[in-house]
Amino acid sequence: MKWSQSMIVTLKEAPSDAEIPSHKLMVRAGMMKKLAPGLHTYGNIALRAIRKFERIIREELDQRGGVEILMPMVHPRELWEETNRWTEMGDGLLKFKNRNEHWFCLGATHEEAVTDYVRHDLKSYRDLPKNIYQIQTKYRDEIRPRFGLMRGREFSMKDAYTFDADQEGALKSYDLMYKAYQAIFDRIGVDYRIVQADAGNIGGSQTHEFQLLAEAGEDALLVSDQGDFAANIEVCPAIDPEPHVSADKEEKTLEKFATPNQKTIADLAKFTGLPERELVKTLFFSANDGTDPKVKDLKPICVLLRGSDEVNPVKLKNVLGLTNPPLMLTDEEVRQVSGASPGSCGPVGLKIPIYVDNGVTGLKNFIVGANEDGFHLKNVNRGRDFTETKLADLRMAREGDKCPVSNGRLKSYRGIEVGHVFYLGKKYSEKMSATFLDKDGKARPFEMGCYGIGVTRTVQACIEQSHDKDGIIWPKAIAPFHVHICALDPKDAAVMGLAETLEKELSARGLDVLVDDRDERPGVKFKDADLLGMPVRVVIGGKGLANNEIELVERRSKNVTKAAPEKAFAEIMKLVESAK
Ligand code: ATP
Ligand code: MG
C-alpha cells in the first residue's frame, strides 16, 4: 500500500485524555479515533492488526473443532429474563425500546443467545460435544471507558461456547480451550500469565484469566515465586507469611474506654500505641445487591478485619452468595444499624450477621468500637463477647503472603485481562431448559463452558507491552505491515522504481508492504516509521542508490545494515524471517 493513498494520519502529540503509552501511540499513529467516550473508529493500520489476530484465533480454534457462527448484536428482553441477567447485569446492559414498545438490549455477551441457538437443534448425546464461536462487536455500558481500546463501550470479542453431555466432557472441552488460548497468546509472542479468577456475572465454578503483564494493567495479580500458582488478587487466598498470634494467654475482662476524636484506625493506633494489625475494624455492607426484586430491605451485615488489612469485595460477594460485590453502608445507614458513626463501631451487641476474616483469629483481648461515639471496648474476644455468623477469608492478599500451594511467597504484578475461560456447568442450560436426550432417552441439561478473548483489547495490550520512546514495536505475528519502505526521493524514478519492484516481489511472497511515497523530509519519514513500528524498515534514497546501496533497519533492535539493490529482496526476507 502507498502511504499517499492511505488514510494514515500521524500526530506529534497525543491528546490529553490518553493516559497510557499504548493509547497515546495508537492515537498518534492514527490507528484509532474517538467518536464518543468508549466508541472508536479503528483506522486501517489498527484493523490490519485486528484482522491478523482474528486469523490466528480462527486457525487455533478451527483446528480444535471450533465452529464459527455470527449471532445478532440486538437481543430481545425475554431472552435475558430467562436467566435473570436482564436485572443482574445492571446498567452495564444497554437497553432500549423499538417502535412497537418492545424492549431489547445490545449483546454484552452471548450465553443466552447461543443457548437459544442450540436448544432445539442439539437433540441427542450423539450431537455432542459442540464448540461454537463467533468474533463480534460487544457493547457494555462501562461506567468509565478509558485507555482507548482497553476498556471501550463497544469492542470486539471472540466468544466461544461449548456444549457437552456430562461434566467430564465439559472439563475436557475447557482444557482444550485453555490449550487453544495458550497457543494463541504464544503465537503473538506476548508475556502473559494464566491466573485463577472470579467468575463475575458469568457464573460457573472453574475459571482462569489470561493476563498480559503490563504496568498499566487494571488487574492486580499475585504470582508465586515457587511453582506455577498465580491468581487475580480478587480471589487469591490470603495467608500470613508467619502466623500472627497475640502474646496474651488469658481472656481479660471487657472494658469500655474513651477515645475522643479517634476516627480512623491510624488515629486509634497512635492513641493506643498498638500496631494496626492488632486492632480490629468493623465495616458495614448491604447484602442486597439489587438483583433479586423480592428483596427490598438493606440486609446489613458487618465484616471484622485486622486494622492493617483491606476487605476484598469479591471474596465477600462470594461468601454472601451475591451476584455483584456488596456496597458499603453510608455513614447514616451505619448509624441506624449500630447507633454510632463508622469510627466507633464494633461487633459487641450488634443484631446483624457478623463475618470475621481469618486474620482476626490470632488476636485475643483486642480493641473494637463500642457502638457509642467517642468510645471503644478493650479485651474483646470472639465467642465470648459476640457470636460470628461465619469465619472466612475476606481480606486482600498482598505481596509477601505465603503461596497457598507451596512454601513460596507471592509477588505482585499488574495485568491486562485479554482472555477468560469459564466452566459453567448447567447454570444457563437449566434456566433456559436447554436439554438433550442421554443414552437412556432421558432429557438432561447441557454442560456448558464459555470462553472470551478481547480482540481489540489484546491488540492494544501488545503495544503496551512492546514499544519504546519512539513508538510501537509490533510483534511480527500481528504487524499491520511486515515491511515499511521509506522512498526518500519519490520523484526520482530509480527510487520509486525499486520501491515498487520490492513491494511487488515481497507481496508475492505473502508479506504486507507499506511504501511511504509522500513528498516529505527524510526526518519526518523516519520518525513516522519508528512511530508505526513495522518490523523491518527499508530506506531507499537517490544518494544511496548512487553508491549502489539501500539501508535496512530492524525496528526492535534499531540495527542498521546496508545492502546492494540487487540483494535487497533476499536481505529483507531474511530480516523479516528472523523478526519476532
Ligand atoms: P473486565 O474485568 O476487564 O471488565 P470482564 O471480566 O468483564 O472484563 P469478560 O466478560 O470475561 O470480561 O469478557 C471476555 C474478554 O473481553 C475479557 O477477557 C477482555 O479481554 C474483553 N473485554 C471485556 N470488557 C472489555 C471492554 N470494556 N473493552 C475491551 N475489551 C473488553
Ligand atoms: Mg473476565
Coordinates of C-alpha atoms and ligand atoms in Angstrom, one line a residue:
M1 CA 0.0 0.0 0.0
K2 CA 1.2 3.5 -0.8
W3 CA 1.1 6.0 2.0
S4 CA -0.3 8.7 -0.3
Q5 CA -3.4 6.5 -1.0
S6 CA -3.9 5.5 2.6
M7 CA -5.7 7.2 5.5
I8 CA -2.7 7.2 7.8
V9 CA -2.6 10.5 9.7
T10 CA 0.1 10.7 12.3
L11 CA 0.3 13.2 15.2
K12 CA 3.2 14.7 17.0
E13 CA 1.3 15.0 20.3
A14 CA -1.1 12.6 21.9
P15 CA -4.5 14.0 23.1
S16 CA -4.7 14.9 26.8
D17 CA -7.2 12.1 27.6
A18 CA -4.7 9.4 26.5
E19 CA -3.1 8.3 29.8
I20 CA -1.1 5.2 29.0
P21 CA 1.6 4.6 26.4
S22 CA -0.3 2.3 24.1
H23 CA -3.3 4.6 23.9
K24 CA -1.0 7.6 23.2
L25 CA 0.8 5.7 20.5
M26 CA -2.3 4.3 18.8
V27 CA -3.8 7.8 18.6
R28 CA -0.6 9.3 17.4
A29 CA -0.2 6.6 14.8
G30 CA -3.7 7.3 13.5
M31 CA -4.9 3.8 14.5
M32 CA -8.0 4.9 16.4
K33 CA -10.2 7.9 16.6
K34 CA -12.7 8.6 19.3
L35 CA -16.3 9.1 18.2
A36 CA -17.6 9.4 21.7
P37 CA -16.4 8.0 25.1
G38 CA -15.7 4.3 24.7
L39 CA -16.5 4.4 21.0
H40 CA -13.7 4.4 18.4
T41 CA -13.2 4.1 14.7
Y42 CA -10.4 1.7 14.0
G43 CA -8.1 3.1 11.4
N44 CA -6.7 0.9 8.6
I45 CA -3.4 0.2 10.4
A46 CA -5.3 -1.0 13.6
L47 CA -7.8 -3.0 11.5
R48 CA -4.9 -4.9 9.8
A49 CA -3.5 -5.9 13.2
I50 CA -7.0 -6.8 14.4
R51 CA -7.6 -9.0 11.3
K52 CA -4.3 -10.8 11.7
F53 CA -5.1 -11.5 15.3
E54 CA -8.5 -12.8 14.4
R55 CA -6.9 -15.1 11.8
I56 CA -4.7 -16.6 14.5
I57 CA -7.7 -17.1 16.7
R58 CA -9.6 -18.8 13.9
E59 CA -6.8 -21.1 13.0
E60 CA -6.3 -22.3 16.5
L61 CA -10.0 -22.8 17.2
D62 CA -10.9 -24.3 13.8
Q63 CA -8.1 -26.8 14.2
R64 CA -9.6 -27.9 17.6
G65 CA -13.1 -28.4 16.2
G66 CA -14.5 -24.9 16.7
V67 CA -17.4 -23.9 14.5
E68 CA -17.7 -20.2 13.7
I69 CA -21.1 -18.6 13.5
L70 CA -22.3 -15.0 13.9
M71 CA -25.2 -14.1 16.3
P72 CA -27.2 -10.9 16.4
M73 CA -26.0 -7.9 18.3
V74 CA -29.5 -6.9 19.4
H75 CA -31.3 -9.3 21.8
P76 CA -34.9 -9.3 23.0
R77 CA -35.5 -8.7 26.7
E78 CA -37.4 -12.0 27.1
L79 CA -34.2 -14.0 26.3
W80 CA -32.2 -12.3 29.1
E81 CA -35.1 -12.6 31.5
E82 CA -34.9 -16.4 31.2
T83 CA -31.6 -16.2 33.2
N84 CA -32.5 -13.1 35.3
R85 CA -29.5 -11.3 33.8
W86 CA -31.7 -8.6 32.4
T87 CA -31.7 -7.4 36.0
E88 CA -28.4 -8.9 37.3
M89 CA -26.2 -7.3 34.6
G90 CA -27.5 -3.9 35.9
D91 CA -26.7 -0.8 33.9
G92 CA -23.9 -2.5 32.1
L93 CA -26.5 -3.8 29.7
L94 CA -27.7 -1.1 27.3
K95 CA -31.4 -1.4 27.0
F96 CA -33.8 0.3 24.6
K97 CA -37.3 0.1 23.1
N98 CA -38.2 -0.3 19.5
R99 CA -41.2 1.3 17.7
N100 CA -43.5 -1.4 18.9
E101 CA -42.6 -0.7 22.5
H102 CA -40.6 -4.0 22.8
W103 CA -37.5 -3.9 24.9
F104 CA -34.1 -5.0 23.6
C105 CA -30.5 -4.8 24.7
L106 CA -27.2 -4.8 22.9
G107 CA -25.3 -8.1 23.3
A108 CA -22.8 -7.7 26.2
T109 CA -22.0 -11.4 26.0
H110 CA -23.9 -14.2 24.2
E111 CA -24.5 -17.1 26.7
E112 CA -28.3 -16.6 26.3
A113 CA -28.2 -16.2 22.5
V114 CA -26.1 -19.2 21.9
T115 CA -28.0 -21.4 24.3
D116 CA -31.2 -20.4 22.4
Y117 CA -29.4 -21.2 19.1
V118 CA -28.7 -24.8 20.1
R119 CA -31.5 -25.7 22.4
H120 CA -33.9 -27.2 19.8
D121 CA -31.2 -28.4 17.4
L122 CA -28.8 -30.4 19.6
K123 CA -31.2 -33.2 20.4
S124 CA -29.1 -36.2 21.4
Y125 CA -25.9 -37.0 23.2
R126 CA -24.8 -38.2 19.8
D127 CA -24.8 -34.5 18.7
L128 CA -22.3 -33.6 21.4
P129 CA -19.7 -32.2 22.1
K130 CA -20.0 -28.9 20.2
N131 CA -17.8 -25.9 20.3
I132 CA -19.3 -22.8 18.8
Y133 CA -17.7 -19.4 18.4
Q134 CA -18.0 -16.0 16.9
I135 CA -15.9 -12.9 16.6
Q136 CA -18.2 -10.0 17.1
T137 CA -18.8 -6.5 18.4
K138 CA -19.9 -6.3 22.0
Y139 CA -21.4 -3.4 23.8
R140 CA -21.1 -2.9 27.6
D141 CA -22.1 0.4 29.1
E142 CA -18.9 0.7 31.1
I143 CA -19.1 3.3 33.8
R144 CA -15.7 4.7 32.9
P145 CA -14.5 3.8 29.5
R146 CA -10.8 4.6 29.3
F147 CA -7.4 3.7 27.9
G148 CA -8.7 3.6 24.4
L149 CA -9.5 0.1 23.2
M150 CA -8.6 -1.4 26.6
R151 CA -11.9 -0.5 28.1
G152 CA -14.2 0.5 25.4
R153 CA -18.0 0.5 25.5
E154 CA -18.0 -1.0 22.0
F155 CA -15.3 -3.6 21.4
S156 CA -14.6 -6.8 19.5
M157 CA -14.6 -10.1 21.3
K158 CA -14.1 -13.7 20.3
D159 CA -16.6 -15.6 22.3
A160 CA -16.9 -19.4 22.3
Y161 CA -19.3 -21.7 24.0
T162 CA -19.0 -25.5 24.5
F163 CA -21.9 -28.0 25.0
D164 CA -21.2 -31.4 26.5
A165 CA -23.2 -34.3 27.8
D166 CA -21.6 -34.5 31.2
Q167 CA -19.1 -32.8 33.5
E168 CA -16.2 -34.9 32.4
G169 CA -16.8 -33.9 28.8
A170 CA -17.2 -30.3 29.7
L171 CA -13.9 -30.2 31.6
K172 CA -12.2 -31.8 28.6
S173 CA -13.6 -29.0 26.4
Y174 CA -12.4 -26.5 29.0
D175 CA -9.0 -28.0 28.8
L176 CA -8.9 -27.9 25.0
M177 CA -9.8 -24.2 25.0
Y178 CA -7.3 -23.5 27.7
K179 CA -4.7 -25.0 25.4
A180 CA -6.0 -23.2 22.4
Y181 CA -5.6 -19.9 24.3
Q182 CA -2.1 -20.8 25.2
A183 CA -1.3 -21.4 21.6
I184 CA -3.0 -18.1 20.5
F185 CA -1.1 -16.0 23.0
D186 CA 2.1 -17.8 22.4
R187 CA 1.8 -17.1 18.7
I188 CA 1.6 -13.3 19.3
G189 CA 4.7 -13.6 21.4
V190 CA 3.4 -11.7 24.5
D191 CA 4.5 -12.2 28.1
Y192 CA 1.3 -13.5 29.9
R193 CA 0.3 -15.4 33.0
I194 CA -2.7 -17.7 33.4
V195 CA -4.3 -16.9 36.8
Q196 CA -7.2 -18.2 38.9
A197 CA -10.0 -15.7 38.7
D198 CA -13.5 -14.8 39.8
A199 CA -16.4 -15.8 37.6
G200 CA -18.1 -12.4 37.9
N201 CA -21.6 -12.1 36.3
I202 CA -21.0 -15.0 34.0
G203 CA -21.1 -17.6 36.8
G204 CA -19.6 -21.0 37.0
S205 CA -17.0 -22.7 39.1
Q206 CA -13.7 -23.2 37.3
T207 CA -12.2 -20.2 35.6
H208 CA -8.9 -18.8 34.5
E209 CA -7.9 -15.5 33.2
F210 CA -5.1 -14.9 30.6
Q211 CA -3.3 -11.8 31.8
L212 CA -0.8 -9.9 29.7
L213 CA 1.8 -8.4 32.1
A214 CA 2.0 -4.6 31.9
E215 CA 2.4 -1.9 34.5
A216 CA -0.7 -0.1 33.2
G217 CA -2.8 -3.2 33.7
E218 CA -6.0 -2.7 35.6
D219 CA -5.8 -6.1 37.4
A220 CA -3.6 -6.9 40.3
L221 CA -2.1 -10.4 40.2
L222 CA -0.2 -12.4 42.8
V223 CA 2.3 -14.9 41.4
S224 CA 4.2 -17.5 43.5
D225 CA 8.0 -17.5 43.4
Q226 CA 7.8 -21.3 43.6
G227 CA 5.8 -23.5 41.2
D228 CA 3.1 -22.1 38.9
F229 CA 0.5 -20.7 41.3
A230 CA -0.9 -17.4 40.1
A231 CA -4.2 -15.7 40.9
N232 CA -6.0 -12.5 40.4
I233 CA -6.0 -10.6 43.7
E234 CA -9.8 -10.7 43.6
V235 CA -9.7 -14.4 44.5
C236 CA -6.1 -15.0 45.8
P237 CA -6.2 -16.7 49.3
A238 CA -4.6 -14.5 51.9
I239 CA -2.2 -16.4 54.2
D240 CA 0.2 -14.6 56.5
P241 CA 3.8 -15.5 55.9
E242 CA 4.2 -16.1 59.6
P243 CA 1.1 -16.9 61.7
H244 CA 0.4 -13.9 63.9
V245 CA -0.7 -14.8 67.4
S246 CA -1.3 -12.5 70.4
A247 CA 1.0 -12.7 73.3
D248 CA -1.9 -12.9 75.8
K249 CA -2.9 -16.3 77.1
E250 CA -6.0 -15.5 79.1
E251 CA -9.2 -13.6 78.2
K252 CA -9.4 -10.4 80.2
T253 CA -12.4 -8.5 81.4
L254 CA -14.3 -6.4 78.8
E255 CA -13.8 -2.7 79.4
K256 CA -15.1 0.5 77.8
F257 CA -12.8 3.4 77.4
A258 CA -13.0 6.9 76.0
T259 CA -11.4 7.6 72.6
P260 CA -12.4 11.2 71.8
N261 CA -11.9 12.2 68.1
Q262 CA -10.2 8.9 67.2
K263 CA -11.9 8.3 63.9
T264 CA -9.6 6.1 61.8
I265 CA -7.5 3.0 62.5
A266 CA -4.4 5.1 62.1
D267 CA -5.7 7.6 64.8
L268 CA -6.5 4.7 67.1
A269 CA -3.1 3.0 66.6
K270 CA -1.4 6.3 67.6
F271 CA -3.8 6.8 70.6
T272 CA -3.4 3.3 72.0
G273 CA 0.2 2.7 70.9
L274 CA -0.7 -0.6 69.4
P275 CA 0.2 -1.6 65.8
E276 CA -2.7 -1.5 63.3
R277 CA -2.6 -5.3 62.8
E278 CA -3.6 -5.7 66.5
L279 CA -6.6 -3.6 66.2
V280 CA -9.9 -4.8 64.8
K281 CA -12.0 -2.7 62.4
T282 CA -15.7 -3.2 61.7
L283 CA -17.0 -2.4 58.2
F284 CA -20.7 -2.4 57.1
F285 CA -22.2 -3.6 53.9
S286 CA -25.6 -4.3 52.3
A287 CA -26.2 -7.9 51.4
N288 CA -28.9 -6.8 49.0
D289 CA -27.2 -6.3 45.6
G290 CA -30.4 -5.4 43.9
T291 CA -30.5 -8.5 41.7
D292 CA -33.5 -10.1 43.5
P293 CA -36.5 -7.8 43.1
K294 CA -38.2 -9.6 46.0
V295 CA -35.6 -8.4 48.5
K296 CA -36.4 -4.9 49.4
D297 CA -34.5 -4.2 52.7
L298 CA -30.9 -3.3 53.2
K299 CA -29.9 -6.6 54.7
P300 CA -27.0 -5.0 56.6
I301 CA -24.0 -7.2 57.6
C302 CA -20.7 -6.3 59.1
V303 CA -17.2 -7.6 58.5
L304 CA -14.3 -7.7 61.1
L305 CA -10.8 -7.4 59.9
R306 CA -7.4 -6.5 61.4
G307 CA -6.7 -2.8 61.2
S308 CA -3.9 -3.4 58.8
D309 CA -5.9 -5.5 56.3
E310 CA -8.2 -4.5 53.5
V311 CA -11.5 -6.1 52.7
N312 CA -11.8 -8.0 49.4
P313 CA -15.2 -7.2 47.9
V314 CA -15.1 -10.1 45.6
K315 CA -14.4 -12.7 48.3
L316 CA -17.2 -11.0 50.3
K317 CA -19.6 -11.2 47.4
N318 CA -18.8 -15.0 47.0
V319 CA -19.2 -15.7 50.8
L320 CA -22.5 -13.9 50.8
G321 CA -23.6 -15.7 47.6
L322 CA -24.3 -12.4 45.7
T323 CA -24.1 -11.7 42.0
N324 CA -22.2 -8.4 42.4
P325 CA -19.8 -7.1 45.1
P326 CA -21.9 -5.6 48.0
L327 CA -22.0 -1.8 48.6
M328 CA -20.8 -0.3 51.8
L329 CA -23.4 1.3 54.0
T330 CA -23.4 5.1 54.2
D331 CA -22.5 6.8 57.5
E332 CA -26.2 7.4 58.1
E333 CA -27.0 3.7 57.5
V334 CA -24.2 2.6 59.8
R335 CA -25.6 4.9 62.5
Q336 CA -29.1 3.3 62.1
V337 CA -27.6 -0.1 62.4
S338 CA -25.1 0.4 65.2
G339 CA -26.0 3.7 66.9
A340 CA -22.6 5.2 66.2
S341 CA -20.6 6.7 63.4
P342 CA -18.3 4.3 61.5
G343 CA -15.1 5.1 63.5
S344 CA -16.7 4.0 66.8
C345 CA -18.4 0.8 65.7
G346 CA -17.8 -2.8 66.8
P347 CA -19.5 -6.2 66.8
V348 CA -20.5 -6.3 70.5
G349 CA -24.2 -6.1 70.9
L350 CA -24.9 -5.8 67.1
K351 CA -28.0 -7.6 65.9
I352 CA -26.8 -8.2 62.3
P353 CA -24.8 -11.0 60.8
I354 CA -21.1 -10.7 61.6
Y355 CA -18.5 -12.0 59.2
V356 CA -15.0 -12.4 60.5
D357 CA -11.8 -12.5 58.5
N358 CA -9.4 -15.4 59.2
G359 CA -6.7 -12.8 60.2
V360 CA -8.6 -11.9 63.3
T361 CA -8.4 -15.5 64.7
G362 CA -4.8 -14.9 66.1
L363 CA -5.9 -12.0 68.2
K364 CA -7.0 -12.0 71.8
N365 CA -8.2 -9.2 74.0
F366 CA -8.5 -6.8 71.1
I367 CA -10.0 -3.4 70.7
V368 CA -13.2 -2.6 68.7
G369 CA -15.6 0.4 68.6
A370 CA -18.2 0.4 71.4
N371 CA -21.1 1.5 69.1
E372 CA -21.1 4.8 71.0
D373 CA -19.4 7.8 69.6
G374 CA -16.0 8.5 71.2
F375 CA -15.8 5.1 72.9
H376 CA -14.1 1.8 72.2
L377 CA -14.1 -1.6 74.0
K378 CA -10.9 -3.4 75.0
N379 CA -10.3 -7.0 75.9
V380 CA -12.8 -8.1 73.3
N381 CA -12.8 -11.8 72.4
R382 CA -14.6 -13.8 69.7
G383 CA -17.3 -16.2 71.0
R384 CA -17.4 -14.7 74.5
D385 CA -18.4 -11.1 73.5
F386 CA -20.1 -11.7 70.2
T387 CA -21.1 -14.5 68.0
E388 CA -19.9 -14.6 64.5
T389 CA -22.0 -15.8 61.6
K390 CA -19.1 -17.0 59.6
L391 CA -15.3 -17.1 59.8
A392 CA -13.8 -16.8 56.3
D393 CA -11.0 -15.5 54.1
L394 CA -12.3 -12.0 53.4
R395 CA -9.2 -9.9 53.1
M396 CA -6.9 -8.9 50.2
A397 CA -3.8 -11.0 49.8
R398 CA -0.7 -9.0 49.3
E399 CA 2.9 -9.3 48.2
G400 CA 5.0 -11.4 50.6
D401 CA 2.0 -13.5 51.7
K402 CA 2.5 -17.3 51.7
C403 CA 1.7 -19.2 48.5
P404 CA -1.4 -21.3 49.1
V405 CA 0.1 -24.4 47.4
S406 CA 3.8 -24.2 48.1
N407 CA 6.3 -22.7 50.6
G408 CA 6.9 -19.9 48.1
R409 CA 6.0 -16.3 48.7
L410 CA 3.6 -14.2 46.5
K411 CA 4.9 -11.4 44.3
S412 CA 2.7 -8.7 42.8
Y413 CA 2.3 -7.9 39.1
R414 CA -0.1 -5.8 37.1
G415 CA -2.0 -7.4 34.3
I416 CA -4.3 -6.7 31.4
E417 CA -7.1 -9.4 31.1
V418 CA -7.0 -10.5 27.5
G419 CA -8.8 -13.8 27.8
H420 CA -11.1 -15.6 30.2
V421 CA -12.2 -19.3 30.2
F422 CA -15.1 -20.5 32.3
Y423 CA -16.6 -23.9 33.1
L424 CA -20.3 -23.1 33.5
G425 CA -21.9 -26.4 34.3
K426 CA -25.7 -26.3 33.9
K427 CA -26.2 -22.7 35.0
Y428 CA -27.6 -21.5 31.7
S429 CA -29.0 -24.7 30.3
E430 CA -31.1 -25.4 33.3
K431 CA -32.6 -21.9 33.4
M432 CA -33.2 -21.9 29.7
S433 CA -34.5 -25.5 29.5
A434 CA -31.8 -26.5 27.0
T435 CA -31.7 -30.2 27.1
F436 CA -30.7 -33.2 25.1
L437 CA -31.6 -36.9 25.3
D438 CA -29.0 -39.0 27.0
K439 CA -28.2 -42.7 26.3
D440 CA -31.2 -43.8 28.3
G441 CA -33.5 -41.4 26.5
K442 CA -33.7 -39.1 29.5
A443 CA -33.8 -35.3 28.9
R444 CA -30.7 -33.7 30.5
P445 CA -29.4 -30.1 30.5
F446 CA -26.2 -29.4 28.7
E447 CA -22.9 -29.0 30.5
M448 CA -21.5 -25.7 29.2
G449 CA -18.4 -23.7 29.1
C450 CA -17.7 -20.2 27.8
Y451 CA -14.5 -18.6 26.6
G452 CA -13.7 -15.0 25.7
I453 CA -10.8 -13.1 24.1
G454 CA -10.8 -9.3 24.0
V455 CA -9.7 -8.9 20.4
T456 CA -9.3 -5.2 20.3
R457 CA -8.0 -5.0 23.8
T458 CA -5.3 -7.6 23.0
V459 CA -4.1 -5.7 20.0
Q460 CA -3.6 -2.6 22.2
A461 CA -2.2 -4.6 25.0
C462 CA 0.5 -5.9 22.7
I463 CA 1.6 -2.3 22.1
E464 CA 1.5 -1.6 25.8
Q465 CA 4.0 -4.4 26.2
S466 CA 6.1 -3.7 23.1
H467 CA 7.1 -0.1 22.5
D468 CA 10.0 2.3 23.1
K469 CA 10.3 6.0 23.4
D470 CA 10.0 6.4 19.6
G471 CA 6.9 4.3 19.0
I472 CA 5.4 0.9 18.6
I473 CA 7.4 -2.3 18.1
W474 CA 4.9 -4.7 16.5
P475 CA 5.2 -8.4 17.2
K476 CA 5.6 -9.8 13.7
A477 CA 2.5 -12.1 14.1
I478 CA 0.1 -9.2 14.1
A479 CA 2.2 -6.4 12.5
P480 CA -0.1 -4.4 10.2
F481 CA 2.7 -4.4 7.6
H482 CA 5.9 -6.5 7.7
V483 CA 8.0 -4.0 5.7
H484 CA 7.9 -0.3 5.7
I485 CA 9.7 1.2 2.7
C486 CA 10.7 4.9 3.0
A487 CA 11.2 6.2 -0.5
L488 CA 13.2 9.3 0.2
D489 CA 13.0 10.9 -3.2
P490 CA 9.6 9.8 -4.5
K491 CA 10.0 11.9 -7.7
D492 CA 13.2 10.0 -8.6
A493 CA 12.2 7.3 -11.0
A494 CA 15.0 5.0 -9.9
V495 CA 14.0 5.3 -6.2
M496 CA 10.2 4.7 -6.8
G497 CA 11.0 2.0 -9.4
L498 CA 13.0 0.0 -6.8
A499 CA 10.4 0.6 -4.1
E500 CA 7.6 -0.7 -6.4
T501 CA 9.6 -3.7 -7.5
L502 CA 10.3 -4.6 -3.9
E503 CA 6.7 -4.0 -3.0
K504 CA 5.6 -6.4 -5.8
E505 CA 8.1 -9.1 -5.0
L506 CA 7.6 -9.1 -1.3
S507 CA 3.8 -9.0 -1.6
A508 CA 4.1 -12.1 -3.9
R509 CA 5.8 -13.8 -1.0
G510 CA 2.8 -13.0 1.3
L511 CA 4.3 -10.0 3.0
D512 CA 2.4 -6.8 3.6
V513 CA 4.3 -3.8 2.5
L514 CA 3.8 -0.1 3.1
V515 CA 5.5 2.4 0.8
D516 CA 6.0 5.9 2.2
D517 CA 5.8 7.8 -1.1
R518 CA 5.0 11.2 0.5
D519 CA 6.8 14.3 -0.5
E520 CA 8.2 14.7 3.0
R521 CA 11.7 15.2 4.5
P522 CA 13.6 12.1 5.4
G523 CA 13.5 13.0 9.1
V524 CA 9.7 13.1 9.1
K525 CA 9.5 9.7 7.3
F526 CA 12.0 8.1 9.8
K527 CA 10.0 9.4 12.8
D528 CA 6.8 8.1 11.4
A529 CA 8.4 4.7 10.6
D530 CA 9.6 4.5 14.2
L531 CA 6.1 5.5 15.5
L532 CA 4.2 3.0 13.3
G533 CA 6.7 0.3 14.3
M534 CA 6.7 -2.3 11.5
P535 CA 9.3 -5.0 12.0
V536 CA 11.6 -4.0 9.0
R537 CA 12.2 -0.6 7.5
V538 CA 13.8 -0.2 4.1
V539 CA 15.3 3.2 3.2
I540 CA 15.7 4.0 -0.5
G541 CA 17.2 7.3 -1.5
G542 CA 18.8 8.9 -4.6
K543 CA 22.1 9.4 -2.8
G544 CA 22.3 5.8 -1.6
L545 CA 21.4 4.4 -5.0
A546 CA 24.3 6.4 -6.5
N547 CA 26.5 4.4 -4.1
N548 CA 24.6 1.2 -5.1
E549 CA 23.2 0.8 -1.6
I550 CA 20.0 0.9 0.4
E551 CA 19.5 0.8 4.2
L552 CA 17.7 -1.9 6.2
V553 CA 16.6 -1.2 9.8
E554 CA 15.3 -3.7 12.2
R555 CA 12.7 -1.9 14.4
R556 CA 13.2 -3.8 17.6
S557 CA 17.0 -3.5 17.8
K558 CA 17.3 -0.5 15.6
N559 CA 20.1 -2.4 14.0
V560 CA 21.1 -0.8 10.6
T561 CA 22.6 -2.8 7.7
K562 CA 23.3 -1.8 4.1
A563 CA 22.6 -3.9 1.0
A564 CA 23.1 -3.6 -2.7
P565 CA 19.8 -3.1 -4.5
E566 CA 20.1 -6.4 -6.3
K567 CA 20.5 -8.2 -2.9
A568 CA 17.7 -6.2 -1.2
F569 CA 14.9 -8.7 -1.7
A570 CA 16.9 -11.6 -0.1
E571 CA 18.2 -9.4 2.7
I572 CA 14.7 -8.1 3.6
M573 CA 13.2 -11.6 3.5
K574 CA 16.0 -12.7 5.9
L575 CA 15.3 -9.9 8.3
V576 CA 11.5 -10.5 8.2
E577 CA 12.0 -14.2 8.9
S578 CA 14.2 -13.6 11.9
A579 CA 11.9 -10.9 13.3
K580 CA 10.0 -11.9 16.5
Ligands
ATP1 P1 -13.1 -6.7 32.8 O1 -12.9 -7.4 34.2 O2 -11.8 -6.2 32.3 O3 -14.2 -5.8 32.8 P2 -14.7 -8.9 32.1 O4 -14.2 -9.9 33.1 O5 -15.9 -8.3 32.4 O6 -13.5 -7.8 31.8 P3 -15.3 -11.0 30.2 O7 -16.8 -11.0 30.4 O8 -14.5 -12.1 30.8 O9 -14.7 -9.6 30.7 O10 -15.0 -10.8 28.6 C1 -14.0 -11.5 27.9 C2 -12.9 -10.6 27.4 O11 -13.4 -9.4 26.8 C3 -12.1 -10.1 28.6 O12 -11.1 -11.0 29.0 C4 -11.5 -8.8 27.9 O13 -10.3 -9.2 27.2 C5 -12.5 -8.4 26.9 N1 -13.2 -7.2 27.5 C6 -14.1 -7.1 28.5 N2 -14.6 -5.9 28.6 C7 -14.0 -5.1 27.7 C8 -14.0 -3.7 27.4 N3 -14.9 -2.9 28.1 N4 -13.3 -3.3 26.4 C9 -12.4 -4.1 25.7 N5 -12.3 -5.4 26.0 C10 -13.1 -5.9 27.0
MG2 MG -13.3 -11.6 32.8

